[in-house]
Amino acid sequence: MTLVVSRLRRSFGDRVAVDDLSLRIDDGERYGLLGPNGAGKTTAISMICGLLRPDAGRIMVGDREVTTDAVEARREIGFVPQEIAVYGDLTAAENLRLFGRLHGSRGAELDRRVAETLELLGLAGRAHDRAETFSGGMQRRLNIGIGLLHRPSLLVLDEPTVGVDPQSRNAILDAVERLAADGMSLLYTTHYMEEAERLCDRVGILDEGVMIAEGSRRELVAELGQLDRLRLSLDRPVDEEVIRSAPGVADAVFDGVNGEVSVDDARHRLTALLAAIADQGAAVRSVEVIEPDLEAVFLHLTGRALRDGGA
Amino acid sequence: MIAISATILRRYFRDRSNLFFVFVLPFVIILLVGVSAGSSLETEIGVVGARTPTGQIVLEELGSDDLRFFDGDAAISDATRAVGTGRLAGAIVFPERLADPIEYVRLPGFGSDGAARLDDAVELVNARAGLRAVARDLGREAEAADVAAAGVTMPMVRTERIGDDLWGGLDDSASAALTQTVLFTFLAGLTASVLLVEDRASGISRRHLTAPVPTWRIVAGEIVGRLLITTAQAALIVVATAVFFDVDWGDPFATGAVVVLFAAVAASCSVLLGSMVRRPESATAIGVTAALVLAALGGAMAPIEIFPPTMQVIARFTPHFWAIDALTVTMAGGGIGDVAAELGVLLAVTAALLGTAAVVRRRLLTR
Ligand SMILES: Nc1ncnc2c1ncn2[C@@H]1O[C@H](COP(=O)(O)OP(=O)(O)OP(=O)(O)O)[C@@H](O)[C@H]1O
Ligand SMILES: [Mg+2]
C-alpha cells in the first residue's frame, strides 16, 4: 500500500509543529522518520493515522484519503503510539481481542490472530496475565501487537523501542523486520540512528517540523560529502604517498604502523587498497571501516547533535 | 461498540473498590437506616406552645424530661428545622385554640425513641378523651367522671403528623431504598468516569479511533457501557430491597422508566466528567463530591420538605429531585401517567446531556 503525504502542515498556537511535509512510501518500503525531540514526528504520524486534523495538506493511503472521519483508510493502517496505550487492567489476550473486534475480526479468525500476534512478540506465555504486571519491554511488545493484529498494509510505529532493554529491543526489531519481509510497508520514527540504519530502506530527517533531508543512508551521506574512513594497523610502516595514489583514496595519514585512510567507498575500494599495501611488503594486522552515519548527517545539517545528553 | 461497552463493564467490575461501592455499601446504608429508625441517639423533643391549654395537658402526660421549649414568632420554623437537621427527635406544636389540631413533626427516616414517646403520649391523650366521650354518650356519667378523674379533662384532640408527608409518606425502608437507589446510581456513573480519564491519559482513547469504526460508535460504546453500569446498580438495589426488605416499588413499568432515564442521566454525566478532567484522581474526587452534593441538594439525604424555600427551588435543578419525586409517586402506587411530568424532565435532561457528552467527547478525540 502506497502512502503519499503532500504539503502537510500543523501548528499548535503559534508553534509550527509540522511545516510543509511531503513524503512517499511505496508498497513494501521501509521508511524511517528521524528527528530530535520535538521535531514533529509524533504530530506528523498522528495526522497520517487520522488522529489529528492537519491545517493544510493531504494524505493518501492507496487511493483513499485519510481524514479524521475516514473509516476505510484506517483499515490499511496499523498504529503503534509512542506511549504505551494498553489497558493495564486487562490481560494481553483481552487487549488484543478488543482491538481485533474493533477492526471487525470475530470468532475463530480473531482467536487465530490473537494467538499469532502473541507468538510473534514472544508473549504467548503471558497471554492471560494482566498487562500491568508486565515488564516495560513486554508492555512495549503488547503495544506493538495491538497495532499489527489486523495485519495492516502500512505499519506506523512511533519510537517503539524507547526505554526498552536490549533484549526486548531486539525482539521488537526482529518482529518488525519479519513483518516488513512479509511485504508490510513501514513508517518508523526514532531518534536512534542505528535502528533506522538497520530497518529502513529510506529515511527522512525532520527538524523543527521541516524535512531537511531525505534518501537512503548512502545517498544522504554522499550528499553530505563525507568520506568513509579505514583505520589500519600494519606490521611495518609504509609510504603514505603510495597509499594516497591508490584509486578512490582522498587522503592517508600514517604514524608508524597505524594510520587512517579516507576513501569514497570503503567496502568497494578495500581490496585495491590492501593490494597496494601488500605491494610494499607490509601485511595488515587489523582494519576497521568507519562509514559516516546519520548522526553525522544530522550534525552536519543542523550543527546540533541528534540527541541531547543521554536520551 | 459492543466491544467497547463490554470492556468498560469488565474493567469496572474487576476493580474491587467498585465492587464494594456497588454491591456492599448501598445495602449497608439501607440496613443502617432501618436499624437506626426508632433508635436514634437523639431523644429530645421540641415543644411549641407549652402554655396553651392542650399543651399543659399533654405535657403532663409526657413528663418534662428531654423537652426543649420554643417561643416567639419563629418558634414553629425553628423547631421544624431542628428536627430536620436531626438535632431533635421530633417536635410538637400546640394550638392556641382548642379546636385547632395539635401538629407534630417527626421524620420517617429519622425515627427515634423520643418520637415514639411523642406518638404514645398523643395517642394516650386521645384515647382517654375518646373514652370519656363514649362513657358520656352511653349515659354512664359516673364512669365518665372516673375517666376525668384519671386526669383527662379535654375534648378529643385532632393531630396531624407533618412528618407523614415527607418522602411521600413512605416508611423507613422504602424511603431509604428509594434515596439510596438515586444516590448510588449517580455515584456509580461518576466513578465510572475514571476509566475514561485513564484511557485518555494512556492514549487508549486515541487508539480506539485508529480502528475503522465511525467515531460516534466509539462514543456510543463509551456511553452505553456506563449506562449498563448505572442501570445495573439501580436494578440491583431495587430488586434486592424488594426481595430482602419487602419494599414495594409499585408499577414495574413506571418505576423502570424512571430508573433507566435517571441511569442515562448518570451515564452522560460520567462521560462528560471523564472528558473534562485530566487526572484520574481528580475524576474520583470530583465524581464522589458531586454525587454526594447533588444527592443532598436533590433531597436524597434529607427530605425536600424540610428544606428552606430557596433550597427547595435549587433542588429542582438536580436530576435527583425529579427521580425522587417520580419514585415516591410510583412507590405510593402511581402509574406511568402520574409521573409523566417527571419523566419528561428526566428525558429532556438526558437528551441534553447525552448530546453534549457525545459532542464534547467527539471533539476531544478528533482535535
Ligand atoms: N497537543 C499539543 N499542544 C501543543 N503543542 C504540541 C502538541 N503536540 C505537540 N506539540 C508541539 O509540537 C512540537 C512537535 O512535537 P512532537 O510530539 O510531534 O515531536 P516529536 O518529534 O514526536 O518528539 P519526541 O521525539 O520527543 O517524541 C513540539 O514543539 C511540541 O511541543
Ligand atoms: Mg514523538
PDB file of N, CA and C in Angstrom, chain A residues 10 46 49 51-53 68-69 71 74-75 79-81 83-87 89-91 94 98-99 101-103 130 143 146-147, chain B residues 1-4 6-7 10-12 14 195 198-199 201-204 206-215 218 362 365-367:
ATOM      1  N   ARG A  10       0.843  21.644  10.313  1.00  0.00           N
ATOM      2  CA  ARG A  10       0.018  21.736  11.507  1.00  0.00           C
ATOM      3  C   ARG A  10       0.739  22.573  12.553  1.00  0.00           C
ATOM      4  N   SER A  46       0.478  11.381  13.824  1.00  0.00           N
ATOM      5  CA  SER A  46      -0.917  11.491  14.251  1.00  0.00           C
ATOM      6  C   SER A  46      -1.803  11.898  13.083  1.00  0.00           C
ATOM      7  N   CYS A  49      -2.244   9.012  10.638  1.00  0.00           N
ATOM      8  CA  CYS A  49      -3.166   7.983  11.122  1.00  0.00           C
ATOM      9  C   CYS A  49      -4.581   8.520  11.334  1.00  0.00           C
ATOM     10  N   LEU A  51      -5.598  10.941  13.353  1.00  0.00           N
ATOM     11  CA  LEU A  51      -5.915  11.267  14.740  1.00  0.00           C
ATOM     12  C   LEU A  51      -5.855  12.754  15.012  1.00  0.00           C
ATOM     13  N   LEU A  52      -5.298  13.473  14.069  1.00  0.00           N
ATOM     14  CA  LEU A  52      -5.102  14.901  14.268  1.00  0.00           C
ATOM     15  C   LEU A  52      -5.415  15.568  12.940  1.00  0.00           C
ATOM     16  N   ARG A  53      -6.140  16.669  13.018  1.00  0.00           N
ATOM     17  CA  ARG A  53      -6.556  17.329  11.786  1.00  0.00           C
ATOM     18  C   ARG A  53      -5.422  18.217  11.287  1.00  0.00           C
ATOM     19  N   THR A  68      -9.844  12.801   9.655  1.00  0.00           N
ATOM     20  CA  THR A  68     -10.194  12.321  10.987  1.00  0.00           C
ATOM     21  C   THR A  68     -11.512  11.547  10.968  1.00  0.00           C
ATOM     22  N   ASP A  69     -12.265  11.615   9.856  1.00  0.00           N
ATOM     23  CA  ASP A  69     -13.501  10.825   9.791  1.00  0.00           C
ATOM     24  C   ASP A  69     -13.369   9.628   8.859  1.00  0.00           C
ATOM     25  N   VAL A  71     -13.041   6.250   7.650  1.00  0.00           N
ATOM     26  CA  VAL A  71     -13.090   4.961   8.305  1.00  0.00           C
ATOM     27  C   VAL A  71     -12.322   3.933   7.493  1.00  0.00           C
ATOM     28  N   ARG A  74      -8.466   3.759   7.536  1.00  0.00           N
ATOM     29  CA  ARG A  74      -7.875   3.266   8.787  1.00  0.00           C
ATOM     30  C   ARG A  74      -7.638   1.765   8.766  1.00  0.00           C
ATOM     31  N   ARG A  75      -8.433   1.074   7.971  1.00  0.00           N
ATOM     32  CA  ARG A  75      -8.289  -0.370   7.872  1.00  0.00           C
ATOM     33  C   ARG A  75      -6.877  -0.761   7.427  1.00  0.00           C
ATOM     34  N   PHE A  79      -1.376   1.329  13.821  1.00  0.00           N
ATOM     35  CA  PHE A  79      -0.712   2.436  14.506  1.00  0.00           C
ATOM     36  C   PHE A  79      -0.170   1.969  15.858  1.00  0.00           C
ATOM     37  N   VAL A  80       1.097   2.210  16.086  1.00  0.00           N
ATOM     38  CA  VAL A  80       1.695   1.916  17.391  1.00  0.00           C
ATOM     39  C   VAL A  80       2.176   3.239  17.985  1.00  0.00           C
ATOM     40  N   PRO A  81       1.446   3.755  18.976  1.00  0.00           N
ATOM     41  CA  PRO A  81       1.780   5.078  19.504  1.00  0.00           C
ATOM     42  C   PRO A  81       3.065   5.054  20.331  1.00  0.00           C
ATOM     43  N   GLU A  83       3.465   6.332  23.289  1.00  0.00           N
ATOM     44  CA  GLU A  83       3.213   5.940  24.676  1.00  0.00           C
ATOM     45  C   GLU A  83       2.619   4.530  24.682  1.00  0.00           C
ATOM     46  N   ILE A  84       2.719   3.869  25.829  1.00  0.00           N
ATOM     47  CA  ILE A  84       2.175   2.518  25.918  1.00  0.00           C
ATOM     48  C   ILE A  84       0.680   2.628  26.129  1.00  0.00           C
ATOM     49  N   ALA A  85      -0.073   2.460  25.050  1.00  0.00           N
ATOM     50  CA  ALA A  85      -1.518   2.610  25.123  1.00  0.00           C
ATOM     51  C   ALA A  85      -2.168   1.240  25.164  1.00  0.00           C
ATOM     52  N   VAL A  86      -2.104   0.606  26.339  1.00  0.00           N
ATOM     53  CA  VAL A  86      -2.780  -0.675  26.514  1.00  0.00           C
ATOM     54  C   VAL A  86      -3.584  -0.579  27.810  1.00  0.00           C
ATOM     55  N   TYR A  87      -4.584  -1.446  27.952  1.00  0.00           N
ATOM     56  CA  TYR A  87      -5.350  -1.494  29.192  1.00  0.00           C
ATOM     57  C   TYR A  87      -4.558  -2.287  30.218  1.00  0.00           C
ATOM     58  N   ASP A  89      -5.420  -3.071  33.160  1.00  0.00           N
ATOM     59  CA  ASP A  89      -6.241  -3.975  33.963  1.00  0.00           C
ATOM     60  C   ASP A  89      -6.884  -5.086  33.134  1.00  0.00           C
ATOM     61  N   LEU A  90      -6.482  -5.176  31.874  1.00  0.00           N
ATOM     62  CA  LEU A  90      -6.921  -6.323  31.074  1.00  0.00           C
ATOM     63  C   LEU A  90      -5.703  -7.185  30.759  1.00  0.00           C
ATOM     64  N   THR A  91      -5.951  -8.441  30.423  1.00  0.00           N
ATOM     65  CA  THR A  91      -4.841  -9.323  30.076  1.00  0.00           C
ATOM     66  C   THR A  91      -4.369  -9.002  28.660  1.00  0.00           C
ATOM     67  N   GLU A  94      -6.915 -10.172  26.224  1.00  0.00           N
ATOM     68  CA  GLU A  94      -8.116  -9.321  26.208  1.00  0.00           C
ATOM     69  C   GLU A  94      -7.861  -8.017  25.472  1.00  0.00           C
ATOM     70  N   LEU A  98      -9.955  -7.018  22.064  1.00  0.00           N
ATOM     71  CA  LEU A  98     -10.768  -5.816  21.920  1.00  0.00           C
ATOM     72  C   LEU A  98     -10.427  -5.095  20.617  1.00  0.00           C
ATOM     73  N   PHE A  99      -9.129  -4.886  20.392  1.00  0.00           N
ATOM     74  CA  PHE A  99      -8.766  -4.136  19.189  1.00  0.00           C
ATOM     75  C   PHE A  99      -9.032  -4.959  17.930  1.00  0.00           C
ATOM     76  N   ARG A 101     -11.566  -6.900  17.589  1.00  0.00           N
ATOM     77  CA  ARG A 101     -13.009  -6.732  17.325  1.00  0.00           C
ATOM     78  C   ARG A 101     -13.304  -5.363  16.743  1.00  0.00           C
ATOM     79  N   LEU A 102     -12.600  -4.350  17.234  1.00  0.00           N
ATOM     80  CA  LEU A 102     -12.814  -3.014  16.666  1.00  0.00           C
ATOM     81  C   LEU A 102     -12.434  -2.997  15.191  1.00  0.00           C
ATOM     82  N   HIS A 103     -11.511  -3.886  14.825  1.00  0.00           N
ATOM     83  CA  HIS A 103     -11.141  -3.966  13.414  1.00  0.00           C
ATOM     84  C   HIS A 103     -11.993  -4.975  12.664  1.00  0.00           C
ATOM     85  N   ARG A 130      -2.488  -9.915  33.399  1.00  0.00           N
ATOM     86  CA  ARG A 130      -2.822  -8.516  33.165  1.00  0.00           C
ATOM     87  C   ARG A 130      -1.607  -7.741  32.694  1.00  0.00           C
ATOM     88  N   ASN A 143       2.036  -3.365  23.097  1.00  0.00           N
ATOM     89  CA  ASN A 143       1.659  -2.114  22.431  1.00  0.00           C
ATOM     90  C   ASN A 143       1.778  -2.264  20.915  1.00  0.00           C
ATOM     91  N   ILE A 146      -0.931  -4.776  19.368  1.00  0.00           N
ATOM     92  CA  ILE A 146      -2.250  -4.197  19.117  1.00  0.00           C
ATOM     93  C   ILE A 146      -2.271  -3.517  17.750  1.00  0.00           C
ATOM     94  N   GLY A 147      -1.150  -2.904  17.378  1.00  0.00           N
ATOM     95  CA  GLY A 147      -1.100  -2.177  16.108  1.00  0.00           C
ATOM     96  C   GLY A 147      -1.041  -3.087  14.897  1.00  0.00           C
TER      97      GLY A 147
ATOM     98  N   MET B   1     -18.767  -1.234  18.953  1.00  0.00           N
ATOM     99  CA  MET B   1     -19.450  -0.511  20.022  1.00  0.00           C
ATOM    100  C   MET B   1     -19.696  -1.436  21.205  1.00  0.00           C
ATOM    101  N   ILE B   2     -20.220  -2.615  20.902  1.00  0.00           N
ATOM    102  CA  ILE B   2     -20.462  -3.588  21.966  1.00  0.00           C
ATOM    103  C   ILE B   2     -19.137  -3.968  22.624  1.00  0.00           C
ATOM    104  N   ALA B   3     -18.102  -4.088  21.783  1.00  0.00           N
ATOM    105  CA  ALA B   3     -16.785  -4.465  22.319  1.00  0.00           C
ATOM    106  C   ALA B   3     -16.328  -3.434  23.342  1.00  0.00           C
ATOM    107  N   ILE B   4     -16.536  -2.155  23.022  1.00  0.00           N
ATOM    108  CA  ILE B   4     -16.112  -1.090  23.937  1.00  0.00           C
ATOM    109  C   ILE B   4     -16.930  -1.125  25.222  1.00  0.00           C
ATOM    110  N   ALA B   6     -18.511  -3.650  26.514  1.00  0.00           N
ATOM    111  CA  ALA B   6     -18.181  -4.847  27.275  1.00  0.00           C
ATOM    112  C   ALA B   6     -16.871  -4.661  28.027  1.00  0.00           C
ATOM    113  N   THR B   7     -15.935  -3.990  27.376  1.00  0.00           N
ATOM    114  CA  THR B   7     -14.645  -3.750  28.020  1.00  0.00           C
ATOM    115  C   THR B   7     -14.802  -2.850  29.237  1.00  0.00           C
ATOM    116  N   ARG B  10     -16.248  -4.947  32.003  1.00  0.00           N
ATOM    117  CA  ARG B  10     -15.254  -5.885  32.509  1.00  0.00           C
ATOM    118  C   ARG B  10     -14.270  -5.168  33.425  1.00  0.00           C
ATOM    119  N   ARG B  11     -13.814  -4.010  32.977  1.00  0.00           N
ATOM    120  CA  ARG B  11     -12.818  -3.298  33.776  1.00  0.00           C
ATOM    121  C   ARG B  11     -13.429  -2.746  35.054  1.00  0.00           C
ATOM    122  N   TYR B  12     -14.671  -2.227  34.955  1.00  0.00           N
ATOM    123  CA  TYR B  12     -15.300  -1.615  36.119  1.00  0.00           C
ATOM    124  C   TYR B  12     -15.496  -2.648  37.221  1.00  0.00           C
ATOM    125  N   ARG B  14     -13.956  -5.408  37.602  1.00  0.00           N
ATOM    126  CA  ARG B  14     -12.739  -6.087  38.020  1.00  0.00           C
ATOM    127  C   ARG B  14     -12.091  -5.319  39.179  1.00  0.00           C
ATOM    128  N   LEU B 195     -12.373   5.644  34.351  1.00  0.00           N
ATOM    129  CA  LEU B 195     -11.838   4.804  33.276  1.00  0.00           C
ATOM    130  C   LEU B 195     -11.562   5.636  32.029  1.00  0.00           C
ATOM    131  N   GLU B 198      -8.485   7.705  32.493  1.00  0.00           N
ATOM    132  CA  GLU B 198      -7.305   6.842  32.362  1.00  0.00           C
ATOM    133  C   GLU B 198      -7.019   6.547  30.890  1.00  0.00           C
ATOM    134  N   ASP B 199      -8.078   6.243  30.148  1.00  0.00           N
ATOM    135  CA  ASP B 199      -7.898   5.919  28.728  1.00  0.00           C
ATOM    136  C   ASP B 199      -7.305   7.090  27.971  1.00  0.00           C
ATOM    137  N   ALA B 201      -5.431   9.504  29.294  1.00  0.00           N
ATOM    138  CA  ALA B 201      -4.047   9.706  29.708  1.00  0.00           C
ATOM    139  C   ALA B 201      -3.133   8.655  29.084  1.00  0.00           C
ATOM    140  N   SER B 202      -3.609   7.426  28.958  1.00  0.00           N
ATOM    141  CA  SER B 202      -2.741   6.364  28.453  1.00  0.00           C
ATOM    142  C   SER B 202      -2.674   6.360  26.932  1.00  0.00           C
ATOM    143  N   GLY B 203      -3.539   7.110  26.277  1.00  0.00           N
ATOM    144  CA  GLY B 203      -3.521   7.137  24.812  1.00  0.00           C
ATOM    145  C   GLY B 203      -4.434   6.092  24.194  1.00  0.00           C
ATOM    146  N   ILE B 204      -5.145   5.341  25.046  1.00  0.00           N
ATOM    147  CA  ILE B 204      -6.060   4.313  24.541  1.00  0.00           C
ATOM    148  C   ILE B 204      -7.207   4.933  23.742  1.00  0.00           C
ATOM    149  N   ARG B 206      -7.290   7.585  21.944  1.00  0.00           N
ATOM    150  CA  ARG B 206      -6.832   7.914  20.601  1.00  0.00           C
ATOM    151  C   ARG B 206      -6.719   6.644  19.769  1.00  0.00           C
ATOM    152  N   ARG B 207      -6.250   5.624  20.422  1.00  0.00           N
ATOM    153  CA  ARG B 207      -6.030   4.376  19.709  1.00  0.00           C
ATOM    154  C   ARG B 207      -7.337   3.774  19.192  1.00  0.00           C
ATOM    155  N   HIS B 208      -8.407   3.913  19.987  1.00  0.00           N
ATOM    156  CA  HIS B 208      -9.703   3.420  19.513  1.00  0.00           C
ATOM    157  C   HIS B 208     -10.026   4.005  18.149  1.00  0.00           C
ATOM    158  N   LEU B 209      -9.634   5.264  17.989  1.00  0.00           N
ATOM    159  CA  LEU B 209     -10.011   5.971  16.770  1.00  0.00           C
ATOM    160  C   LEU B 209      -9.249   5.501  15.549  1.00  0.00           C
ATOM    161  N   THR B 210      -8.167   4.758  15.748  1.00  0.00           N
ATOM    162  CA  THR B 210      -7.463   4.264  14.570  1.00  0.00           C
ATOM    163  C   THR B 210      -8.165   3.026  14.012  1.00  0.00           C
ATOM    164  N   ALA B 211      -9.180   2.556  14.732  1.00  0.00           N
ATOM    165  CA  ALA B 211      -9.950   1.423  14.210  1.00  0.00           C
ATOM    166  C   ALA B 211     -10.928   1.930  13.151  1.00  0.00           C
ATOM    167  N   PRO B 212     -11.259   1.073  12.197  1.00  0.00           N
ATOM    168  CA  PRO B 212     -12.167   1.506  11.128  1.00  0.00           C
ATOM    169  C   PRO B 212     -13.614   1.519  11.600  1.00  0.00           C
ATOM    170  N   VAL B 213     -13.880   2.343  12.592  1.00  0.00           N
ATOM    171  CA  VAL B 213     -15.214   2.440  13.172  1.00  0.00           C
ATOM    172  C   VAL B 213     -15.522   3.927  13.277  1.00  0.00           C
ATOM    173  N   PRO B 214     -16.714   4.350  12.888  1.00  0.00           N
ATOM    174  CA  PRO B 214     -17.027   5.783  12.999  1.00  0.00           C
ATOM    175  C   PRO B 214     -16.941   6.245  14.453  1.00  0.00           C
ATOM    176  N   THR B 215     -16.484   7.478  14.626  1.00  0.00           N
ATOM    177  CA  THR B 215     -16.277   7.998  15.975  1.00  0.00           C
ATOM    178  C   THR B 215     -17.539   7.928  16.830  1.00  0.00           C
ATOM    179  N   ILE B 218     -17.870   4.754  18.654  1.00  0.00           N
ATOM    180  CA  ILE B 218     -16.960   4.624  19.801  1.00  0.00           C
ATOM    181  C   ILE B 218     -17.560   5.366  20.992  1.00  0.00           C
ATOM    182  N   ARG B 362     -16.488  13.740  21.125  1.00  0.00           N
ATOM    183  CA  ARG B 362     -16.082  13.608  19.740  1.00  0.00           C
ATOM    184  C   ARG B 362     -15.038  14.674  19.407  1.00  0.00           C
ATOM    185  N   LEU B 365     -11.710  13.865  20.956  1.00  0.00           N
ATOM    186  CA  LEU B 365     -10.985  12.757  20.346  1.00  0.00           C
ATOM    187  C   LEU B 365     -10.369  13.148  19.004  1.00  0.00           C
ATOM    188  N   THR B 366     -11.052  13.969  18.256  1.00  0.00           N
ATOM    189  CA  THR B 366     -10.555  14.303  16.911  1.00  0.00           C
ATOM    190  C   THR B 366     -10.251  15.781  16.809  1.00  0.00           C
ATOM    191  N   ARG B 367      -9.353  16.244  17.646  1.00  0.00           N
ATOM    192  CA  ARG B 367      -8.984  17.641  17.664  1.00  0.00           C
ATOM    193  C   ARG B 367      -8.799  18.220  16.261  1.00  0.00           C
TER     194      ARG B 367
END
